[in-house]
Short mmCIF file of C-alpha atoms in Angstrom, two decimals:
data_model
loop_
_atom_site.label_atom_id
_atom_site.label_comp_id
_atom_site.label_asym_id
_atom_site.label_seq_id
_atom_site.Cartn_x
_atom_site.Cartn_y
_atom_site.Cartn_z
CA UNK V 1 -114.80 79.71 -165.84
CA UNK V 2 -111.78 81.39 -167.38
CA UNK V 3 -109.41 78.55 -168.28
CA UNK V 4 -106.05 79.55 -169.76
CA UNK V 5 -106.00 77.34 -172.86
CA UNK V 6 -105.49 77.92 -176.56
CA UNK V 7 -108.41 79.90 -178.06
CA UNK V 8 -109.84 77.26 -180.43
CA UNK V 9 -109.96 74.65 -177.63
CA UNK V 10 -111.45 77.21 -175.28
CA UNK V 11 -114.31 77.76 -177.67
CA UNK V 12 -114.80 74.05 -178.36
CA UNK V 13 -114.70 72.98 -174.68
CA UNK V 14 -116.39 76.01 -173.14
CA UNK V 15 -119.45 74.06 -171.94
CA UNK V 16 -117.19 71.53 -170.24
CA UNK V 17 -115.42 74.23 -168.23
CA UNK V 18 -118.77 75.32 -166.74
CA UNK V 19 -119.71 71.89 -165.40
CA UNK V 20 -119.68 71.24 -161.66
CA UNK V 21 -117.11 68.44 -161.86
CA UNK V 22 -114.64 70.74 -163.65
CA UNK V 23 -115.07 73.45 -161.01
CA UNK V 24 -114.44 70.87 -158.28
CA UNK V 25 -111.42 69.57 -160.19
CA UNK V 26 -110.06 73.13 -160.50
CA UNK V 27 -110.44 73.71 -156.76
CA UNK V 28 -108.63 70.43 -156.03
CA UNK V 29 -105.78 71.14 -158.45
CA UNK V 30 -105.27 74.68 -157.14
CA UNK V 31 -105.07 73.46 -153.54
CA UNK V 32 -102.59 70.75 -154.56
CA UNK V 33 -100.29 73.27 -156.26
CA UNK V 34 -100.35 75.40 -153.10
CA UNK V 35 -99.60 72.55 -150.69
CA UNK V 36 -97.63 69.91 -152.66
CA UNK V 37 -95.02 69.59 -155.40
CA UNK V 38 -97.10 68.98 -158.51
CA UNK V 39 -96.05 68.21 -162.09
CA UNK V 40 -96.12 69.58 -164.73
CA UNK V 41 -95.60 73.28 -163.83
CA UNK V 42 -99.03 74.94 -163.66
CA UNK V 43 -98.42 76.95 -166.85
CA UNK V 44 -97.91 73.68 -168.76
CA UNK V 45 -101.05 71.82 -167.69
CA UNK V 46 -102.73 72.48 -171.06
CA UNK V 47 -99.52 72.48 -173.11
CA UNK V 48 -100.79 69.68 -175.42
CA UNK V 49 -103.70 71.94 -176.44
CA UNK V 50 -101.66 75.15 -176.59
CA UNK V 51 -99.20 73.65 -179.10
CA UNK V 52 -101.84 71.90 -181.23
CA UNK V 53 -104.97 73.97 -182.06
CA UNK V 54 -108.21 72.20 -182.93
CA UNK V 55 -108.00 72.70 -186.69
CA UNK V 56 -104.35 71.53 -186.77
CA UNK V 57 -105.08 68.23 -185.00
CA UNK V 58 -104.55 65.21 -187.25
CA UNK V 59 -103.32 62.57 -184.79
CA UNK V 60 -104.20 61.91 -181.15
CA UNK V 61 -101.87 59.88 -178.92
CA UNK V 62 -103.28 58.99 -175.52
CA UNK V 63 -101.14 58.51 -172.43
CA UNK V 64 -102.33 57.95 -168.88
CA UNK V 65 -100.43 59.97 -166.26
CA UNK V 66 -97.77 62.71 -166.37
CA UNK V 67 -94.23 61.76 -165.40
CA UNK V 68 -93.80 62.33 -161.66
CA UNK V 69 -90.04 62.94 -161.46
CA UNK V 70 -88.42 66.39 -161.30
CA UNK V 71 -88.06 68.21 -164.63
CA UNK V 72 -89.72 65.53 -166.74
CA UNK V 73 -93.39 66.42 -167.33
CA UNK V 74 -94.26 69.39 -169.52
CA UNK V 75 -97.84 68.65 -170.49
CA UNK V 76 -97.30 66.29 -173.44
CA UNK V 77 -97.76 62.54 -173.04
CA UNK V 78 -94.62 60.42 -173.43
CA UNK V 79 -92.53 63.61 -173.83
CA UNK V 80 -89.87 65.10 -171.56
CA UNK V 81 -88.00 68.39 -171.57
CA UNK V 82 -84.74 68.75 -173.48
CA UNK V 83 -81.78 67.47 -171.49
CA UNK V 84 -83.85 64.95 -169.49
CA UNK V 85 -83.06 61.25 -169.89
CA UNK V 86 -85.41 59.66 -172.44
CA UNK V 87 -87.91 57.49 -170.55
CA UNK V 88 -88.13 53.76 -171.40
CA UNK V 89 -91.51 53.92 -173.17
CA UNK V 90 -90.30 56.72 -175.42
CA UNK V 91 -87.10 54.76 -176.13
CA UNK V 92 -89.35 52.01 -177.51
CA UNK V 93 -91.47 54.51 -179.47
CA UNK V 94 -88.28 55.81 -181.09
CA UNK V 95 -87.12 52.24 -181.79
CA UNK V 96 -90.39 51.49 -183.58
CA UNK V 97 -90.20 54.70 -185.64
CA UNK V 98 -86.65 53.73 -186.62
CA UNK V 99 -87.72 50.20 -187.60
CA UNK V 100 -90.89 51.40 -189.35
CA UNK V 101 -89.65 54.45 -191.20
CA UNK V 102 -85.85 54.20 -191.03
CA UNK V 103 -85.52 57.50 -189.15
CA UNK V 104 -82.54 58.07 -186.90
CA UNK V 105 -83.25 58.04 -183.16
CA UNK V 106 -83.32 61.59 -181.69
CA UNK V 107 -81.07 62.65 -178.80
CA UNK V 108 -83.95 64.51 -177.10
CA UNK V 109 -87.22 63.19 -175.68
CA UNK V 110 -89.01 66.49 -176.31
CA UNK V 111 -91.98 65.84 -178.64
CA UNK V 112 -93.03 69.47 -179.11
CA UNK V 113 -92.10 69.08 -182.79
CA UNK V 114 -94.87 66.48 -183.15
CA UNK V 115 -97.40 68.68 -181.31
CA UNK V 116 -96.65 71.60 -183.64
CA UNK V 117 -97.40 69.36 -186.66
CA UNK V 118 -100.86 68.43 -185.35
CA UNK V 119 -100.26 65.53 -182.92
CA UNK V 120 -102.33 66.01 -179.76
CA UNK V 121 -100.23 64.37 -177.05
CA UNK V 122 -102.97 63.90 -174.47
CA UNK V 123 -102.65 62.32 -171.04
CA UNK V 124 -105.87 61.05 -169.44
CA UNK V 125 -104.84 62.78 -166.22
CA UNK V 126 -103.12 66.15 -166.60
CA UNK V 127 -101.47 66.60 -163.18
CA UNK V 128 -99.68 64.42 -160.60
CA UNK V 129 -97.95 64.76 -157.21
CA UNK V 130 -94.17 64.41 -157.25
CA UNK V 131 -93.11 60.74 -156.90
CA UNK V 132 -96.74 59.56 -156.51
CA UNK V 133 -97.89 57.93 -159.73
CA UNK V 134 -101.64 58.10 -160.23
CA UNK V 135 -102.17 60.49 -157.34
CA UNK V 136 -104.52 62.77 -159.31
CA UNK V 137 -106.53 60.00 -160.93
CA UNK V 138 -110.29 59.88 -160.35
CA UNK V 139 -110.44 63.56 -159.42
CA UNK V 140 -112.18 64.66 -162.62
CA UNK V 141 -109.41 64.78 -165.19
CA UNK V 142 -110.56 61.57 -166.85
CA UNK V 143 -114.06 62.96 -167.30
CA UNK V 144 -112.55 66.05 -168.96
CA UNK V 145 -110.19 64.15 -171.28
CA UNK V 146 -112.89 61.66 -172.23
CA UNK V 147 -114.97 64.64 -173.26
CA UNK V 148 -112.03 65.98 -175.29
CA UNK V 149 -111.75 62.65 -177.17
CA UNK V 150 -115.54 62.51 -177.76
CA UNK V 151 -115.63 66.12 -178.94
CA UNK V 152 -112.74 65.67 -181.38
CA UNK V 153 -114.37 62.47 -182.69
CA UNK V 154 -117.70 64.27 -183.20
CA UNK V 155 -116.50 67.64 -184.53
CA UNK V 156 -113.65 66.51 -186.76
CA UNK V 157 -113.08 63.73 -189.27
CA UNK V 158 -110.10 61.74 -190.58
CA UNK V 159 -108.19 61.85 -187.28
CA UNK V 160 -105.75 59.04 -186.45
CA UNK V 161 -106.08 57.82 -182.85
CA UNK V 162 -103.07 55.87 -181.56
CA UNK V 163 -104.22 53.88 -178.52
CA UNK V 164 -101.50 51.85 -176.82
CA UNK V 165 -102.20 49.57 -173.88
CA UNK V 166 -105.45 48.36 -172.31
CA UNK V 167 -106.30 51.69 -170.68
CA UNK V 168 -106.03 53.70 -173.90
CA UNK V 169 -107.70 51.02 -176.02
CA UNK V 170 -110.88 51.31 -173.91
CA UNK V 171 -111.23 54.87 -175.21
CA UNK V 172 -111.95 53.52 -178.69
CA UNK V 173 -115.57 53.23 -177.48
CA UNK V 174 -115.75 57.05 -177.59
CA UNK V 175 -114.71 57.26 -181.25
CA UNK V 176 -116.74 56.77 -184.47
CA UNK V 177 -114.66 54.26 -186.46
CA UNK V 178 -116.41 55.23 -189.69
CA UNK V 179 -115.01 58.79 -189.49
CA UNK V 180 -111.55 58.11 -188.07
CA UNK V 181 -108.68 55.62 -188.01
CA UNK V 182 -108.09 53.84 -184.71
CA UNK V 183 -104.81 51.97 -184.32
CA UNK V 184 -104.34 49.85 -181.18
CA UNK V 185 -101.46 47.78 -179.77
CA UNK V 186 -99.83 46.86 -176.47
CA UNK V 187 -98.20 49.73 -174.55
CA UNK V 188 -94.63 50.78 -175.42
CA UNK V 189 -93.51 50.18 -171.84
CA UNK V 190 -90.62 47.68 -171.56
CA UNK V 191 -93.07 45.42 -169.69
CA UNK V 192 -95.26 44.99 -172.76
CA UNK V 193 -93.61 46.46 -175.88
CA UNK V 194 -92.36 43.06 -177.05
CA UNK V 195 -95.97 41.76 -177.07
CA UNK V 196 -96.89 43.74 -180.18
CA UNK V 197 -95.97 47.40 -179.82
CA UNK V 198 -92.63 46.82 -181.49
CA UNK V 199 -93.51 45.97 -185.06
CA UNK V 200 -96.95 47.61 -185.07
CA UNK V 201 -95.97 50.05 -187.87
CA UNK V 202 -98.40 52.60 -186.51
CA UNK V 203 -96.34 55.53 -187.72
CA UNK V 204 -96.30 54.52 -191.36
CA UNK V 205 -99.96 53.43 -191.16
CA UNK V 206 -100.92 56.84 -189.74
CA UNK V 207 -99.10 58.63 -192.55
CA UNK V 208 -100.60 56.37 -195.22
CA UNK V 209 -104.09 57.19 -193.94
CA UNK V 210 -103.41 60.93 -193.79
CA UNK V 211 -102.03 60.84 -197.34
CA UNK V 212 -105.14 58.98 -198.56
CA UNK V 213 -107.28 61.73 -197.10
CA UNK V 214 -105.20 64.46 -198.73
CA UNK V 215 -103.72 65.61 -195.43
CA UNK V 216 -100.12 66.43 -194.58
CA UNK V 217 -98.18 63.51 -193.15
CA UNK V 218 -96.36 63.74 -189.81
CA UNK V 219 -92.58 64.05 -189.82
CA UNK V 220 -92.05 61.51 -187.03
#
């Protein structure tokens, strides 16, 4: 199947694109875009991969579902387009970066600058119906993104995985802890951030690990 995705990912995930579940998923997603309002725009479904080639990837952050409001989702977890109000979870992520590293809080919620430095901002589900959270869950996306996590964990080494919240933390079972750094905490959502996301120092810990391995740190 010809999937429009950055070349290095296309090569790495080629077998996945030929599996029956992925063909069924593609049929479902195409029909949804024809009949419903779906986010992100179709050209941005694989934006996380397009901005962060395989060899550039140094950090993986896992989200769950794309934002389902107009103009928000653009294919990167926790990120919104320039000019869109910064969502509450990202407000808390910025607060933690400020507390951890002393960096000023950005005016924009667009995280493309992270992606271009090697942060794969991966949602478990890559599409969603407008105003219907979770509407494309259990259609095949999770099987695909689980395979992405497993493949990165097998093919690469010294990757930092930032897993926030119970859903993301379960994915640590897919990752070889002897080859990679896994950092877990509660989710940055206002419902849970005070239970241990705020104060987790994940951003400095990630950079310390990358530096120890002789890799470029992330300019958070």
